[in-house]
CSV table of C-alpha atoms and ligand atoms in Angstrom, one decimal:
chain,number,residue,atom,x,y,z
E,10,UNK,CA,14.9,-45.9,-9.8
E,11,UNK,CA,17.6,-48.1,-8.4
E,12,UNK,CA,20.6,-48.2,-11.0
E,13,UNK,CA,21.3,-51.9,-12.0
E,14,UNK,CA,25.1,-52.6,-11.0
E,15,UNK,CA,27.6,-55.4,-11.9
E,16,UNK,CA,30.3,-56.4,-9.7
E,17,UNK,CA,33.6,-54.1,-10.4
E,18,UNK,CA,36.2,-55.0,-12.8
E,19,UNK,CA,38.8,-54.6,-10.1
E,20,UNK,CA,38.1,-55.4,-6.6
E,21,UNK,CA,39.9,-52.4,-5.3
E,22,UNK,CA,40.4,-49.1,-7.1
E,23,UNK,CA,43.5,-47.0,-7.1
E,24,UNK,CA,47.0,-48.4,-7.9
E,25,UNK,CA,45.5,-52.1,-8.7
E,26,UNK,CA,43.2,-50.8,-11.3
E,27,UNK,CA,45.8,-48.8,-13.0
E,28,UNK,CA,47.9,-51.9,-13.3
E,29,UNK,CA,44.9,-53.7,-14.8
E,30,UNK,CA,44.3,-50.7,-17.1
E,31,UNK,CA,47.7,-50.4,-18.3
E,32,UNK,CA,47.4,-54.2,-19.4
E,33,UNK,CA,43.9,-53.8,-20.8
E,34,UNK,CA,45.1,-50.8,-23.0
E,35,UNK,CA,48.6,-52.1,-23.9
E,36,UNK,CA,48.9,-55.6,-23.4
E,37,UNK,CA,50.4,-58.1,-23.8
E,38,UNK,CA,52.7,-55.7,-21.8
E,39,UNK,CA,56.0,-56.5,-19.8
E,40,UNK,CA,56.1,-56.4,-16.2
E,41,UNK,CA,59.1,-54.1,-16.9
E,42,UNK,CA,57.2,-51.6,-18.9
E,43,UNK,CA,54.1,-51.4,-16.7
E,44,UNK,CA,56.5,-50.8,-13.7
E,45,UNK,CA,58.1,-48.1,-15.8
E,46,UNK,CA,54.7,-46.5,-17.1
E,47,UNK,CA,53.2,-46.4,-13.5
E,48,UNK,CA,56.6,-45.4,-11.7
E,49,UNK,CA,56.3,-48.6,-9.4
E,50,UNK,CA,59.0,-50.8,-7.9
E,51,UNK,CA,59.2,-54.4,-9.2
E,52,UNK,CA,58.1,-55.5,-5.9
E,53,UNK,CA,55.2,-53.2,-5.7
E,54,UNK,CA,54.1,-54.3,-8.9
E,55,UNK,CA,54.1,-58.2,-8.0
E,56,UNK,CA,51.9,-57.0,-4.8
E,57,UNK,CA,49.5,-55.3,-6.9
E,58,UNK,CA,49.5,-57.8,-9.9
E,59,UNK,CA,49.3,-61.2,-7.8
E,60,UNK,CA,45.6,-60.7,-6.7
E,61,UNK,CA,44.7,-59.6,-10.2
E,62,UNK,CA,46.4,-62.9,-11.5
E,63,UNK,CA,44.7,-64.9,-8.7
E,64,UNK,CA,41.2,-63.4,-9.6
E,65,UNK,CA,41.9,-64.5,-13.5
E,66,UNK,CA,41.6,-60.8,-14.3
E,67,UNK,CA,45.1,-60.8,-15.7
E,68,UNK,CA,47.1,-63.7,-17.2
E,69,UNK,CA,50.7,-64.5,-17.8
E,70,UNK,CA,51.4,-64.3,-21.5
E,71,UNK,CA,54.8,-65.6,-22.1
E,72,UNK,CA,58.2,-63.8,-22.2
E,73,UNK,CA,59.8,-61.1,-24.5
E,74,UNK,CA,63.6,-60.4,-24.5
E,75,UNK,CA,64.3,-56.7,-24.5
E,76,UNK,CA,67.2,-57.1,-26.7
E,77,UNK,CA,69.7,-56.6,-24.0
E,78,UNK,CA,71.4,-59.0,-21.8
E,79,UNK,CA,69.6,-60.6,-18.9
E,80,UNK,CA,66.3,-62.3,-18.3
E,81,UNK,CA,63.5,-61.8,-20.7
E,82,UNK,CA,60.8,-59.9,-19.1
E,83,UNK,CA,57.3,-61.7,-18.3
E,84,UNK,CA,54.5,-60.3,-20.2
E,85,UNK,CA,50.8,-59.9,-18.6
E,86,UNK,CA,47.7,-59.6,-20.6
E,87,UNK,CA,43.7,-59.6,-20.1
E,88,UNK,CA,41.6,-62.3,-21.5
E,89,UNK,CA,39.3,-60.4,-23.8
E,90,UNK,CA,36.6,-63.0,-23.6
E,91,UNK,CA,36.2,-62.7,-19.9
E,92,UNK,CA,33.6,-59.9,-20.4
E,93,UNK,CA,31.1,-59.1,-22.9
E,94,UNK,CA,29.6,-55.8,-23.8
E,95,UNK,CA,26.9,-54.6,-26.4
E,96,UNK,CA,27.4,-51.3,-28.5
E,97,UNK,CA,24.5,-49.9,-30.3
E,98,UNK,CA,24.2,-47.3,-33.2
E,99,UNK,CA,20.8,-45.5,-33.1
E,100,UNK,CA,19.8,-44.2,-36.4
E,101,UNK,CA,16.5,-42.5,-37.8
E,102,UNK,CA,15.3,-45.7,-39.1
E,103,UNK,CA,17.3,-48.3,-37.7
E,104,UNK,CA,19.1,-49.9,-34.8
E,105,UNK,CA,22.4,-51.5,-35.2
E,106,UNK,CA,24.1,-53.7,-32.6
E,107,UNK,CA,27.3,-55.4,-31.9
E,108,UNK,CA,28.4,-57.9,-29.2
E,109,UNK,CA,31.9,-57.2,-28.3
E,110,UNK,CA,34.5,-58.3,-25.9
E,111,UNK,CA,36.7,-56.4,-23.2
E,112,UNK,CA,38.6,-54.8,-26.0
E,113,UNK,CA,35.7,-53.8,-28.0
E,114,UNK,CA,36.5,-56.4,-30.8
E,115,UNK,CA,32.9,-57.2,-32.5
E,116,UNK,CA,31.9,-60.9,-32.1
E,117,UNK,CA,28.6,-60.6,-34.0
E,118,UNK,CA,26.2,-57.9,-34.9
E,119,UNK,CA,22.5,-57.4,-35.7
E,120,UNK,CA,20.2,-54.8,-37.0
E,121,UNK,CA,16.7,-53.9,-37.1
E,122,UNK,CA,14.6,-51.3,-38.8
E,123,UNK,CA,11.6,-49.3,-37.6
E,124,UNK,CA,8.9,-47.4,-39.2
E,125,UNK,CA,7.6,-45.8,-36.1
E,126,UNK,CA,10.0,-43.5,-34.0
E,127,UNK,CA,7.9,-43.3,-30.9
E,128,UNK,CA,10.5,-43.7,-28.0
E,129,UNK,CA,8.6,-46.7,-26.5
E,130,UNK,CA,8.4,-48.5,-29.9
E,131,UNK,CA,12.3,-47.8,-30.5
E,132,UNK,CA,13.3,-48.9,-26.9
E,133,UNK,CA,11.4,-52.3,-27.7
E,134,UNK,CA,13.4,-52.8,-30.9
E,135,UNK,CA,16.6,-52.0,-29.0
E,136,UNK,CA,15.6,-54.6,-26.1
E,137,UNK,CA,14.7,-57.2,-28.8
E,138,UNK,CA,18.5,-56.8,-30.3
E,139,UNK,CA,20.0,-56.7,-26.9
E,140,UNK,CA,18.1,-59.9,-25.9
E,141,UNK,CA,19.4,-61.7,-29.4
E,142,UNK,CA,22.9,-60.6,-28.8
E,143,UNK,CA,22.9,-61.3,-25.1
E,144,UNK,CA,21.7,-65.0,-25.8
E,145,UNK,CA,25.1,-65.6,-27.5
E,146,UNK,CA,27.1,-65.3,-24.4
E,147,UNK,CA,26.9,-66.2,-20.9
E,148,UNK,CA,26.3,-62.5,-19.7
E,149,UNK,CA,26.6,-59.0,-20.9
E,150,UNK,CA,28.3,-56.5,-18.4
E,151,UNK,CA,27.2,-53.6,-19.9
E,152,UNK,CA,25.4,-51.8,-23.0
E,153,UNK,CA,26.4,-48.5,-24.5
E,154,UNK,CA,24.2,-46.7,-27.1
E,155,UNK,CA,25.7,-43.9,-29.5
E,156,UNK,CA,23.0,-41.3,-30.6
E,157,UNK,CA,23.7,-38.5,-33.1
E,158,UNK,CA,22.3,-35.5,-31.1
E,159,UNK,CA,22.6,-33.6,-28.0
E,160,UNK,CA,22.5,-35.4,-24.7
E,161,UNK,CA,22.9,-34.9,-21.1
E,162,UNK,CA,25.2,-36.4,-18.6
E,163,UNK,CA,22.2,-38.8,-17.5
E,164,UNK,CA,21.9,-40.1,-20.9
E,165,UNK,CA,18.7,-38.2,-21.6
E,166,UNK,CA,18.3,-37.3,-25.3
E,167,UNK,CA,17.9,-33.4,-25.3
E,168,UNK,CA,17.2,-33.3,-29.1
E,169,UNK,CA,18.1,-36.0,-32.1
E,170,UNK,CA,16.6,-34.0,-35.0
E,171,UNK,CA,16.7,-37.3,-37.2
E,172,UNK,CA,14.6,-39.1,-34.8
E,173,UNK,CA,12.6,-36.0,-34.0
E,174,UNK,CA,13.0,-36.6,-30.4
E,175,UNK,CA,13.2,-33.9,-27.6
E,176,UNK,CA,13.9,-34.8,-24.1
E,177,UNK,CA,13.7,-38.8,-24.0
E,178,UNK,CA,15.3,-40.5,-21.0
E,179,UNK,CA,16.8,-43.0,-23.2
E,180,UNK,CA,19.3,-44.6,-20.8
E,181,UNK,CA,16.7,-45.0,-18.2
E,182,UNK,CA,14.3,-46.6,-20.4
E,183,UNK,CA,16.9,-49.1,-22.1
E,184,UNK,CA,18.2,-50.0,-18.9
E,185,UNK,CA,14.6,-51.0,-17.4
E,186,UNK,CA,13.8,-52.8,-20.5
E,187,UNK,CA,16.9,-54.7,-20.9
E,188,UNK,CA,17.9,-55.3,-17.3
E,189,UNK,CA,21.4,-54.7,-18.6
E,190,UNK,CA,23.6,-51.4,-17.2
E,191,UNK,CA,23.2,-48.8,-19.9
E,192,UNK,CA,25.1,-45.7,-20.9
E,193,UNK,CA,23.8,-43.6,-23.7
E,194,UNK,CA,26.3,-41.0,-25.2
E,195,UNK,CA,27.0,-38.9,-28.4
E,196,UNK,CA,28.0,-41.3,-31.2
E,197,UNK,CA,31.0,-39.1,-32.1
E,198,UNK,CA,32.3,-39.0,-28.6
E,199,UNK,CA,31.8,-42.5,-28.6
E,200,UNK,CA,33.7,-43.4,-32.0
E,201,UNK,CA,36.7,-41.1,-30.7
E,202,UNK,CA,36.6,-43.2,-27.4
E,203,UNK,CA,37.1,-46.3,-29.1
E,204,UNK,CA,40.0,-44.7,-31.2
E,205,UNK,CA,41.5,-43.5,-28.0
E,206,UNK,CA,41.5,-46.8,-26.1
E,207,UNK,CA,41.5,-49.6,-28.6
E,208,UNK,CA,42.1,-48.1,-31.9
E,209,UNK,CA,44.6,-46.0,-34.2
E,210,UNK,CA,45.2,-43.4,-31.3
E,211,UNK,CA,45.7,-45.9,-28.4
E,212,UNK,CA,49.3,-45.0,-27.7
E,213,UNK,CA,48.8,-41.2,-28.6
E,214,UNK,CA,48.5,-38.2,-26.7
E,215,UNK,CA,47.0,-36.0,-29.1
E,216,UNK,CA,44.8,-36.8,-32.2
E,217,UNK,CA,41.7,-35.7,-34.2
E,218,UNK,CA,38.9,-37.8,-35.7
E,219,UNK,CA,36.9,-36.5,-38.4
E,220,UNK,CA,33.7,-38.6,-39.8
E,221,UNK,CA,31.8,-38.3,-43.0
E,222,UNK,CA,28.3,-39.5,-43.6
E,223,UNK,CA,25.0,-38.1,-43.1
E,224,UNK,CA,26.7,-35.1,-41.2
E,225,UNK,CA,30.5,-34.1,-40.7
E,226,UNK,CA,32.0,-35.1,-37.2
E,227,UNK,CA,34.9,-34.0,-35.3
E,228,UNK,CA,36.3,-35.5,-32.1
E,229,UNK,CA,39.5,-34.7,-30.3
E,230,UNK,CA,41.7,-36.2,-27.7
E,231,UNK,CA,44.4,-34.0,-26.2
E,232,UNK,CA,46.6,-34.7,-23.1
E,233,UNK,CA,45.5,-38.3,-23.4
E,234,UNK,CA,41.8,-37.7,-22.9
E,235,UNK,CA,38.9,-37.2,-24.9
E,236,UNK,CA,37.6,-33.6,-25.1
E,237,UNK,CA,34.2,-33.2,-24.3
E,238,UNK,CA,31.7,-30.3,-24.0
E,239,UNK,CA,27.8,-30.1,-23.3
E,240,UNK,CA,27.9,-28.8,-26.9
E,241,UNK,CA,29.3,-32.1,-28.2
E,242,UNK,CA,26.2,-33.2,-30.4
E,243,UNK,CA,25.4,-30.0,-32.0
E,244,UNK,CA,27.8,-30.9,-34.8
E,245,UNK,CA,29.8,-27.6,-34.6
E,246,UNK,CA,32.3,-28.5,-37.5
E,247,UNK,CA,29.5,-29.0,-39.8
E,248,UNK,CA,29.3,-25.4,-40.6
E,249,UNK,CA,33.0,-24.7,-40.8
E,250,UNK,CA,33.7,-22.5,-44.0
E,251,UNK,CA,35.6,-24.6,-46.8
E,252,UNK,CA,34.7,-23.4,-50.2
E,253,UNK,CA,33.6,-19.5,-50.9
E,254,UNK,CA,31.9,-20.8,-54.1
E,255,UNK,CA,30.3,-23.8,-52.9
E,256,UNK,CA,26.4,-24.7,-52.4
E,257,UNK,CA,24.2,-22.9,-49.8
E,258,UNK,CA,23.4,-25.0,-46.7
E,259,UNK,CA,19.9,-24.8,-45.0
E,260,UNK,CA,21.7,-22.5,-42.4
E,261,UNK,CA,22.5,-20.2,-44.9
E,262,UNK,CA,26.3,-20.9,-45.4
E,263,UNK,CA,27.9,-21.0,-48.7
E,264,UNK,CA,30.5,-23.9,-48.9
E,265,UNK,CA,30.4,-25.0,-45.4
E,266,UNK,CA,31.4,-28.6,-44.4
E,267,UNK,CA,28.0,-29.8,-44.6
E,268,UNK,CA,27.1,-28.2,-47.8
E,269,UNK,CA,29.7,-30.0,-49.7
E,270,UNK,CA,31.0,-33.1,-47.7
E,271,UNK,CA,28.0,-35.1,-46.6
E,272,UNK,CA,26.6,-38.1,-48.5
E,273,UNK,CA,23.5,-36.2,-49.4
E,274,UNK,CA,25.4,-33.0,-50.4
E,275,UNK,CA,27.7,-35.1,-52.9
E,276,UNK,CA,24.5,-37.2,-54.0
E,277,UNK,CA,22.4,-34.1,-54.8
E,278,UNK,CA,25.1,-32.3,-56.6
E,279,UNK,CA,25.8,-35.2,-58.8
E,280,UNK,CA,22.1,-36.1,-59.4
E,281,UNK,CA,21.4,-32.4,-60.5
E,282,UNK,CA,24.2,-32.1,-62.6
E,283,UNK,CA,23.3,-35.4,-64.5
E,284,UNK,CA,19.7,-35.0,-64.5
E,285,UNK,CA,19.0,-38.3,-62.9
E,286,UNK,CA,19.1,-39.7,-59.4
E,287,UNK,CA,22.2,-41.3,-58.3
E,288,UNK,CA,23.2,-42.8,-55.0
E,289,UNK,CA,26.4,-42.2,-53.0
E,290,UNK,CA,28.1,-45.3,-54.2
E,291,UNK,CA,27.4,-44.6,-57.9
E,292,UNK,CA,28.4,-40.8,-57.4
E,293,UNK,CA,31.8,-41.9,-56.5
E,294,UNK,CA,32.0,-44.7,-58.9
E,295,UNK,CA,31.1,-42.1,-61.8
E,296,UNK,CA,33.9,-39.7,-60.5
E,297,UNK,CA,36.3,-42.7,-60.5
E,298,UNK,CA,35.5,-43.5,-64.0
E,299,UNK,CA,36.1,-39.9,-65.0
E,300,UNK,CA,32.5,-38.8,-65.5
E,301,UNK,CA,33.4,-35.0,-65.7
E,302,UNK,CA,30.4,-33.6,-63.7
E,303,UNK,CA,30.6,-36.2,-60.9
E,304,UNK,CA,34.6,-35.9,-60.8
E,305,UNK,CA,34.1,-32.0,-60.3
E,306,UNK,CA,31.6,-32.4,-57.6
E,307,UNK,CA,33.8,-35.1,-55.8
E,308,UNK,CA,37.1,-33.3,-56.3
E,309,UNK,CA,35.3,-30.0,-54.8
E,310,UNK,CA,34.4,-32.3,-51.8
E,311,UNK,CA,38.0,-33.7,-51.6
E,312,UNK,CA,39.6,-30.3,-51.5
E,313,UNK,CA,37.1,-29.2,-48.9
E,314,UNK,CA,38.1,-32.2,-46.8
E,315,UNK,CA,41.8,-31.5,-47.3
E,316,UNK,CA,41.2,-28.0,-46.1
E,317,UNK,CA,39.1,-29.1,-43.2
E,318,UNK,CA,42.2,-31.5,-42.1
E,319,UNK,CA,44.5,-28.6,-42.6
E,320,UNK,CA,42.4,-26.3,-40.2
E,321,UNK,CA,42.3,-29.3,-37.7
E,322,UNK,CA,46.0,-29.7,-37.9
E,323,UNK,CA,46.9,-26.1,-37.9
E,324,UNK,CA,44.7,-25.4,-34.8
E,325,UNK,CA,45.1,-28.5,-32.7
E,326,UNK,CA,48.3,-30.1,-33.9
E,327,UNK,CA,47.2,-33.8,-33.7
E,328,UNK,CA,49.8,-36.7,-34.0
E,329,UNK,CA,47.2,-38.2,-36.4
E,330,UNK,CA,43.9,-37.5,-37.9
E,331,UNK,CA,41.6,-40.6,-38.1
E,332,UNK,CA,39.0,-40.4,-41.0
E,333,UNK,CA,35.9,-42.6,-40.5
E,334,UNK,CA,32.2,-42.6,-41.0
E,335,UNK,CA,30.1,-44.3,-43.8
E,336,UNK,CA,31.0,-41.8,-46.3
E,337,UNK,CA,34.7,-42.2,-46.0
E,338,UNK,CA,35.2,-44.0,-49.4
E,339,UNK,CA,35.4,-40.2,-50.6
E,340,UNK,CA,39.0,-40.6,-49.6
E,341,UNK,CA,39.9,-43.1,-51.8
E,342,UNK,CA,38.4,-41.6,-54.9
E,343,UNK,CA,39.5,-38.1,-54.2
E,344,UNK,CA,42.7,-38.5,-52.7
E,345,UNK,CA,44.6,-36.1,-54.9
E,346,UNK,CA,42.2,-33.5,-54.2
E,347,UNK,CA,42.5,-34.0,-50.5
E,348,UNK,CA,46.0,-33.5,-50.5
E,349,UNK,CA,45.7,-30.3,-52.6
E,350,UNK,CA,43.3,-29.0,-49.9
E,351,UNK,CA,45.8,-29.9,-47.3
E,352,UNK,CA,48.7,-28.3,-48.9
E,353,UNK,CA,46.9,-25.2,-49.9
E,354,UNK,CA,46.4,-24.3,-46.2
E,355,UNK,CA,49.3,-25.7,-44.5
E,356,UNK,CA,52.8,-23.9,-44.1
E,357,UNK,CA,55.3,-25.6,-46.4
E,358,UNK,CA,57.6,-26.2,-43.4
E,359,UNK,CA,54.8,-28.1,-41.4
E,360,UNK,CA,55.2,-31.8,-41.1
E,361,UNK,CA,52.8,-34.0,-43.3
E,362,UNK,CA,49.7,-35.0,-41.3
E,363,UNK,CA,49.4,-38.7,-41.1
E,364,UNK,CA,46.1,-39.9,-41.9
E,365,UNK,CA,44.6,-43.2,-40.9
E,366,UNK,CA,41.3,-44.3,-42.5
E,367,UNK,CA,38.9,-46.7,-41.2
E,368,UNK,CA,36.7,-49.1,-43.2
E,369,UNK,CA,33.6,-47.0,-42.9
E,370,UNK,CA,31.7,-50.1,-41.7
E,371,UNK,CA,28.7,-49.1,-39.7
E,372,UNK,CA,29.9,-51.6,-37.0
E,373,UNK,CA,32.5,-49.0,-36.1
E,374,UNK,CA,29.9,-46.8,-34.5
E,375,UNK,CA,28.7,-49.9,-32.3
E,376,UNK,CA,32.3,-50.5,-31.3
E,377,UNK,CA,32.4,-46.9,-30.2
E,378,UNK,CA,29.3,-47.3,-28.0
E,379,UNK,CA,30.7,-50.5,-26.7
E,380,UNK,CA,34.1,-48.8,-25.7
E,381,UNK,CA,31.9,-46.2,-23.7
E,382,UNK,CA,30.1,-49.1,-21.9
E,383,UNK,CA,33.5,-50.7,-21.3
E,384,UNK,CA,35.0,-47.5,-20.0
E,385,UNK,CA,32.1,-47.0,-17.7
E,386,UNK,CA,32.7,-50.4,-16.3
E,387,UNK,CA,36.4,-50.5,-15.9
E,388,UNK,CA,36.7,-47.3,-14.4
E,389,UNK,CA,33.6,-47.4,-11.9
E,390,UNK,CA,34.7,-47.2,-8.3
H,12,LIG,ZN1,26.1,-24.6,-42.9
């Protein structure tokens, strides 16, 4: 089929796009700083930026003094509301969608549940949310969907166990159903891409992401680029050994990350200790109030998370570690145990690992998928 295309973000690729990209990622930013970052003369920057300003892609955004004598430097910025994108998170029984601007800031969000996992039905639900969100703005430039599963480069879902899907050409199906250029990618890669371009890692060369929720996710940015692999989506860090005395996971590992850190691991540990069913929030609340069994299980998870952070820090030397995912409230309740776990596996001379915790709101996954759609659009030649 013919791919749907939209006009490119920048009329010409090359140096002109590099200027626009610097402004998108770091704006408002002074002309002096752009020239320095890209190794351009002031004259070249003027020649490259003038058509971008004339096209309305960039705008003047005031002036900033650099603290030295001389003229303050003029600032450039993008207009975030000049383009709109949709980011979605596809789960086992629901789709979450968010409408964002050019910097992946969420404008509004929608969700819809489905009780039938047939791909055609799920695609119809996705198209319904997309149409609803698209009706809020003049046009949507691109749509991104994050899926917790194994995908190929064409956005085909090779396997997504929670949807019981194998070999579903999701990208093509959604693009046909919505008429919006679509990109489907692994949800963890998308989450990491957002942090890299617009989030806590936006000015960093190297950082790691760990997510807690139904699974345990790991993402890495090194040399200023998200590290990807055909294996992204298997959830490799899930079986990382953390507690030699922990519970056994379905794959037979004792005390692996999934067996102690997932929401279901904490819920089932606390429920079986108390002899009644509790949910994740109640398990954390009981631990917070000092209920001994809940406290023990949550602290074991916290220590495990600390050891995982230490392993990531020891092996990949990140400038920061971003913790996210819908289970991230564990960090609030088990902070002391986490610190204990980190220090047990770090050399005392090693610097403290700066930890940034996101809100754990589910729309963060949507923002990630939108970031992938934005990247695909602005980097398209
Ligand atoms: Zn395991």
